[in-house]
CSV table of C-alpha atoms in Angstrom, one decimal:
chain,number,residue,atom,x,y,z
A,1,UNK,CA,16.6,-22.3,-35.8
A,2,UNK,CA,18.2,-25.2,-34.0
A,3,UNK,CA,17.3,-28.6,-35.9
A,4,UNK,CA,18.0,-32.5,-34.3
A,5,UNK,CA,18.1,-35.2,-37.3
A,6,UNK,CA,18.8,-38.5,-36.2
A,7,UNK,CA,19.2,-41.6,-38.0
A,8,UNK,CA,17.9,-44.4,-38.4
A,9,UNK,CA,14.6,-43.9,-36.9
A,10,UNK,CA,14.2,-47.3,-36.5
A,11,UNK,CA,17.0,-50.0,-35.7
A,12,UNK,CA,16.1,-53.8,-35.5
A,13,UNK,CA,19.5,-55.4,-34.0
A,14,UNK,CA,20.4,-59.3,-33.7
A,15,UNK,CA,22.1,-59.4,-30.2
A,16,UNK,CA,25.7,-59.5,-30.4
A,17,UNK,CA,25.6,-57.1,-33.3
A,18,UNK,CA,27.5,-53.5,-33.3
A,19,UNK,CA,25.6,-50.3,-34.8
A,20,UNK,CA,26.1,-46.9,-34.9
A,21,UNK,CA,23.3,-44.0,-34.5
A,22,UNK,CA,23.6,-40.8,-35.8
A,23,UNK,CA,22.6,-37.3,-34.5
A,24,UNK,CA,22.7,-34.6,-36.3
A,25,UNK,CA,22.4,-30.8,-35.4
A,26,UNK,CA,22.0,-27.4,-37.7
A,27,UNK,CA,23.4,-24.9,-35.4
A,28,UNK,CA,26.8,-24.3,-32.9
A,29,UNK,CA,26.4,-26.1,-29.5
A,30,UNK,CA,28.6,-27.2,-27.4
A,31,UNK,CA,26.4,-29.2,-25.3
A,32,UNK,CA,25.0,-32.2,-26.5
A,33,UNK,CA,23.1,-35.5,-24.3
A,34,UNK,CA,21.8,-38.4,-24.8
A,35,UNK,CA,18.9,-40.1,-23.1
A,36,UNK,CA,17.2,-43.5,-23.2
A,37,UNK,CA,13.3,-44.0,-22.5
A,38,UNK,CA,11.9,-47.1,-21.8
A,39,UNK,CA,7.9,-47.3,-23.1
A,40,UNK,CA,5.7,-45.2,-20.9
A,41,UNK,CA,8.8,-43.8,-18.9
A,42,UNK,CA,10.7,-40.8,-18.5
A,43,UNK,CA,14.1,-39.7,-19.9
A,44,UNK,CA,17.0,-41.7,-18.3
A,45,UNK,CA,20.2,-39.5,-18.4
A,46,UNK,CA,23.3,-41.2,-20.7
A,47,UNK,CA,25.8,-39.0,-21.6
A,48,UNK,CA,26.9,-35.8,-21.4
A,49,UNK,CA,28.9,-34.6,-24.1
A,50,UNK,CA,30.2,-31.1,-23.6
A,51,UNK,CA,33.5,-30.7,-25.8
A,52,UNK,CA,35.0,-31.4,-29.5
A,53,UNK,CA,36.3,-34.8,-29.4
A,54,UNK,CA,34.1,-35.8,-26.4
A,55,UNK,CA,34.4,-39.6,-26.0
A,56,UNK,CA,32.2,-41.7,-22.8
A,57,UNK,CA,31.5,-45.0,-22.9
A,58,UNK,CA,28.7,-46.8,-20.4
A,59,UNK,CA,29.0,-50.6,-20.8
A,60,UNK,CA,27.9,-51.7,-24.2
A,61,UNK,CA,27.0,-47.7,-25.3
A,62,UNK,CA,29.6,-45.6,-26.4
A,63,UNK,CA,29.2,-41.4,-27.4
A,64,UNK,CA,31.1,-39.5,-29.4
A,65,UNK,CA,30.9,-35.9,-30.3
A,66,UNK,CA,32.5,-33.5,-33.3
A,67,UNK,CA,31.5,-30.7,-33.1
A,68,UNK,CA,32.8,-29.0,-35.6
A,69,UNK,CA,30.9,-32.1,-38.1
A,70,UNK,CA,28.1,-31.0,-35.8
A,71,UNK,CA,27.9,-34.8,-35.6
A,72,UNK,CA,27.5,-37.0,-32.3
A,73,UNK,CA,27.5,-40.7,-32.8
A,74,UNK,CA,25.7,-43.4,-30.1
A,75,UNK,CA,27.8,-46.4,-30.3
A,76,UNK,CA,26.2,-50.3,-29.3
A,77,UNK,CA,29.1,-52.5,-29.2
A,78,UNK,CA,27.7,-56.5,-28.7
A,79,UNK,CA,24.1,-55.4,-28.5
A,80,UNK,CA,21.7,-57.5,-25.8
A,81,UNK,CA,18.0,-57.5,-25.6
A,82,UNK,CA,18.3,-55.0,-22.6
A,83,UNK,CA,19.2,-52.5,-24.3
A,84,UNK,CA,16.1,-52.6,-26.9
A,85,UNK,CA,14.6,-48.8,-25.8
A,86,UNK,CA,14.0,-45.5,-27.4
A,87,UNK,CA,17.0,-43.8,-27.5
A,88,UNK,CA,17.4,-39.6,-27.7
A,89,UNK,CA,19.9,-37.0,-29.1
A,90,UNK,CA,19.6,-33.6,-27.8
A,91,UNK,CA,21.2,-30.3,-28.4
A,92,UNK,CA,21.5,-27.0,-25.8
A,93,UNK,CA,19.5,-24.3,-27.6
A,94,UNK,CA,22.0,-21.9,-25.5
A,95,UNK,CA,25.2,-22.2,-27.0
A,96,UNK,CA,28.0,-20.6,-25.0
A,97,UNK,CA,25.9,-19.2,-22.0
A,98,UNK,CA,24.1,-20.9,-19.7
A,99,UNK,CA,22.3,-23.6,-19.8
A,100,UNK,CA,19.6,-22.7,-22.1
A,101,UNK,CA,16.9,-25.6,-23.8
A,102,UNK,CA,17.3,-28.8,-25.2
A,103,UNK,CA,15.7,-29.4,-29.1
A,104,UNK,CA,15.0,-33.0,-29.4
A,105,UNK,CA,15.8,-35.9,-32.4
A,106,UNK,CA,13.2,-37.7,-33.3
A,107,UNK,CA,14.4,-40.5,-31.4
A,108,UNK,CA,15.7,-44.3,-32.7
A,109,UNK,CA,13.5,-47.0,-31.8
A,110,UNK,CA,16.5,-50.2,-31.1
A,111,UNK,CA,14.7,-53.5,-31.1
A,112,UNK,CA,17.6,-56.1,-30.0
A,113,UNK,CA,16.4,-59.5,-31.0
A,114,UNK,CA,17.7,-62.8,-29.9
B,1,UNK,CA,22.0,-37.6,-7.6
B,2,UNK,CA,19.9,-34.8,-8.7
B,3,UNK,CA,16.2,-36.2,-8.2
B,4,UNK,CA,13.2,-34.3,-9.8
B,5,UNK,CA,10.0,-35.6,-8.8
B,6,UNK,CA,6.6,-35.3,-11.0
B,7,UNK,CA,3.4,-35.7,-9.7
B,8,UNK,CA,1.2,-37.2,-10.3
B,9,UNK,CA,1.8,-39.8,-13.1
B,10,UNK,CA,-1.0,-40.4,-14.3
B,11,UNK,CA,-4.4,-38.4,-14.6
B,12,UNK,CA,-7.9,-38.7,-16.2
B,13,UNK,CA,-10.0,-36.0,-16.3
B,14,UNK,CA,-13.0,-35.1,-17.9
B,15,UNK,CA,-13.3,-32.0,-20.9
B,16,UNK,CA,-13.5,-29.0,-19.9
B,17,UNK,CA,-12.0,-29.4,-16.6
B,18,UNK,CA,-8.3,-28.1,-14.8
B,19,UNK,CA,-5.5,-30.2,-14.0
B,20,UNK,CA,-2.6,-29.7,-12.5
B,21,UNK,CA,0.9,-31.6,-12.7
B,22,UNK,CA,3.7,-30.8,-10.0
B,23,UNK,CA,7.4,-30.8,-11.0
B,24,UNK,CA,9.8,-30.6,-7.7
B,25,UNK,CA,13.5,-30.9,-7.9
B,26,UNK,CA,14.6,-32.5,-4.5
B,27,UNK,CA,17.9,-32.3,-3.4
B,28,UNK,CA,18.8,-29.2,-5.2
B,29,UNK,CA,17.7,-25.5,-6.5
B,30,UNK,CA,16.1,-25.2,-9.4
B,31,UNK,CA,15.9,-21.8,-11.0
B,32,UNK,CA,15.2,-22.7,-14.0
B,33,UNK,CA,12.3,-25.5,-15.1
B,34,UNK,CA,11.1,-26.8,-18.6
B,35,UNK,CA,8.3,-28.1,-19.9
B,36,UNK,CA,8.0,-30.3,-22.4
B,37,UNK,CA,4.7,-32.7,-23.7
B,38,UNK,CA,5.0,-36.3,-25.8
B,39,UNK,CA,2.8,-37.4,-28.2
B,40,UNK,CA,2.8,-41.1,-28.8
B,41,UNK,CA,5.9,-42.1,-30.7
B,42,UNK,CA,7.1,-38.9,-30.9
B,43,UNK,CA,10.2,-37.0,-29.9
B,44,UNK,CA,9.7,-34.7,-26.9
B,45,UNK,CA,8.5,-30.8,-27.5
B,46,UNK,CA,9.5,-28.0,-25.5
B,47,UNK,CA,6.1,-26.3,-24.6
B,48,UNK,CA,8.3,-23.6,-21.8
B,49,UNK,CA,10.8,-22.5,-19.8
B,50,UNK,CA,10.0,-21.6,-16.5
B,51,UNK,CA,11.9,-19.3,-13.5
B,52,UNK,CA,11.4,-18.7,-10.2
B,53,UNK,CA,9.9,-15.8,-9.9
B,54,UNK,CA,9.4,-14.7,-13.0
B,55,UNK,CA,7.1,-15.4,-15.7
B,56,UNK,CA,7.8,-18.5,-17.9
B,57,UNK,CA,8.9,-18.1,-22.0
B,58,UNK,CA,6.5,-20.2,-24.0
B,59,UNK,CA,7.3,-21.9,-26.8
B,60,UNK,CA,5.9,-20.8,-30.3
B,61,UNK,CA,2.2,-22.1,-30.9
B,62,UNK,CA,1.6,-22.8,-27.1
B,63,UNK,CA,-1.0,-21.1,-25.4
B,64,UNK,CA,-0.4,-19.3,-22.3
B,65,UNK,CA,-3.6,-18.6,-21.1
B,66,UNK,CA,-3.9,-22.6,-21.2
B,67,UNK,CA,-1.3,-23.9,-20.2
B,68,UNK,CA,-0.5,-21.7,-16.7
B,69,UNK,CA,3.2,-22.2,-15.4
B,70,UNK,CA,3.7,-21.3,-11.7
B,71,UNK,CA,7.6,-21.4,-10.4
B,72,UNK,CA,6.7,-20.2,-7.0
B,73,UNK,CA,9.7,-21.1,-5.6
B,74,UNK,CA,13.6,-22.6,-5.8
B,75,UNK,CA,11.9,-26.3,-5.6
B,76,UNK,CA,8.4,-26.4,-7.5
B,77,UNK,CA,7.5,-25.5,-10.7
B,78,UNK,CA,3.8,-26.7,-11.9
B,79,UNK,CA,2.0,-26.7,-15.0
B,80,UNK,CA,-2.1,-26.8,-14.7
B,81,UNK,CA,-4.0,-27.2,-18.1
B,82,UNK,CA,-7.0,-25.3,-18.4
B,83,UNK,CA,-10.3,-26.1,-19.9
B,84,UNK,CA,-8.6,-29.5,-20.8
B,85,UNK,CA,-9.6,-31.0,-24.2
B,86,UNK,CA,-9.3,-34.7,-25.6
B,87,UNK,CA,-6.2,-33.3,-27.4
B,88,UNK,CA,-4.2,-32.6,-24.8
B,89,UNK,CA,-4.0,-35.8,-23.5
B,90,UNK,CA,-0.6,-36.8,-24.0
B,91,UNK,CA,2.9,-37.4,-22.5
B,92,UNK,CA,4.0,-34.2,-19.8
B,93,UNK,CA,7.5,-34.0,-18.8
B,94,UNK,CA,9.5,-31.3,-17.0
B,95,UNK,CA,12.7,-31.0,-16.1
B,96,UNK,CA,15.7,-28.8,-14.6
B,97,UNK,CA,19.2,-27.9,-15.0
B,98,UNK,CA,21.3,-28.2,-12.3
B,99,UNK,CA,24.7,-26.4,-12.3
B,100,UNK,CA,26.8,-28.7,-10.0
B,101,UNK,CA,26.8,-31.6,-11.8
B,102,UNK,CA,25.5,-30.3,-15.9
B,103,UNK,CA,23.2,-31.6,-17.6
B,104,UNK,CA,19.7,-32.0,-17.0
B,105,UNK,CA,17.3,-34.2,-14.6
B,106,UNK,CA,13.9,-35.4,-16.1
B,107,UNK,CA,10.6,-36.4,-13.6
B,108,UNK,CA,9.1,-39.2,-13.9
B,109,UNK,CA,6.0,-37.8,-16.6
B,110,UNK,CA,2.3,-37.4,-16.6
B,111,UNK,CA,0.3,-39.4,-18.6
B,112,UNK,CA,-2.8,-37.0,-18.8
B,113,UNK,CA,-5.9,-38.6,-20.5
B,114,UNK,CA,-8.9,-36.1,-21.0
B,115,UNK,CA,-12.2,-37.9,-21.7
């Protein structure tokens, strides 16, 4: 069974600040996304990772993905208040076929403070 | 882009009673739907998978006969909750894969509140 762990849960940032999150996955995929959500809103679409040694950068965010470490990492490079949101890791149940399922993280909460 | 619309976004309904959310994907085909529910401050759970035309694979622990998936057609999928209780007031999301660009597209939610 296909398990999401990311870390921290929670994130409190002083703008201007770098930090890393982590996700986590049990299983092979090789299809990996990250999403932000805004309270009471939907998913908003990040990044797309779909390949070892997958690298995108959007502004300020920056994803990374090994997938052999089954790791992917969420980058925050001079954090500003905007950014404060919920962010998601997610993993493609369907590993080498279609486009299966996503299994969720938990989610980090970033707070970026003044 | 690949637009999925989600209506409506919010609902209140009373126990006991039917509701149903819309999921339309609007500038491409979608053969494939999912379902997914949020409970506050929670991650989001994949309640089913649903294609057109056929009958949609439910998640572990969610109830078919209560949650009734339609996917009539390339462009609408719809969930309807039956007999809603309190408890099932939460956070529903669908979305759908498209091919062409990867990835998928999310609506906008329902925010279904059963008093």
């Amino acid at each position: 069974e296909l398990k999401v762990e990311q870390n921290p849960l929670f994130l409190s940032m002083q703008e201007g600040k770098n930090y890393t999150i982590y996700c986590n996955y049990s299983t092979t995929s090789d299809r990996l996304y990250w999403y932000r959500q805004d309270p009471g809103k939907s998913l908003e679409s990040l990044f797309v990772l779909l390949s070892n040694g997958a690298v995108k950068q959007e502004g300020r965010l920056m994803a990374s993905l090994d997938t052999k470490a089954r790791l992917s990492t969420l980058h925050i490079t001079a954090a500003v208040h905007d950014l404060s949101a919920t962010y998601f890791c997610a993993v493609d149940r369907n590993y080498g076929g279609s486009q299966g399922n996503l299994i969720f993280g938990k989610g980090t909460k970033l707070s970026v403070k003044p | 882009g690949a637009v999925v619309s989600q209506h409506p976004s919010r609902v209140i309904c009373k126990s006991g009673t039917s509701v149903k959310i819309e999921c339309r994907s609007l500038d491409f085909q979608a053969t494939t739907m999912f379902w997914y529910r949020q409970f506050p401050k929670q991650s989001l759970m994949l309640m089913a998978t649903s294609n057109e035309g056929s009958k949609a694979t439910y998640e572990q622990g969610v109830e078919k006969d209560k949650f009734l998936i339609n996917h009539a057609s390339l462009t609408l999928s719809t969930l309807t909750v039956t007999s809603a209780h309190p408890e099932d007031s939460s956070f529903y999301i669908c979305s759908a894969s498209q091919t062409i660009l990867g990835g998928y597209t999310f609506g906008s939610g329902t925010r279904l509140t059963v008093v």
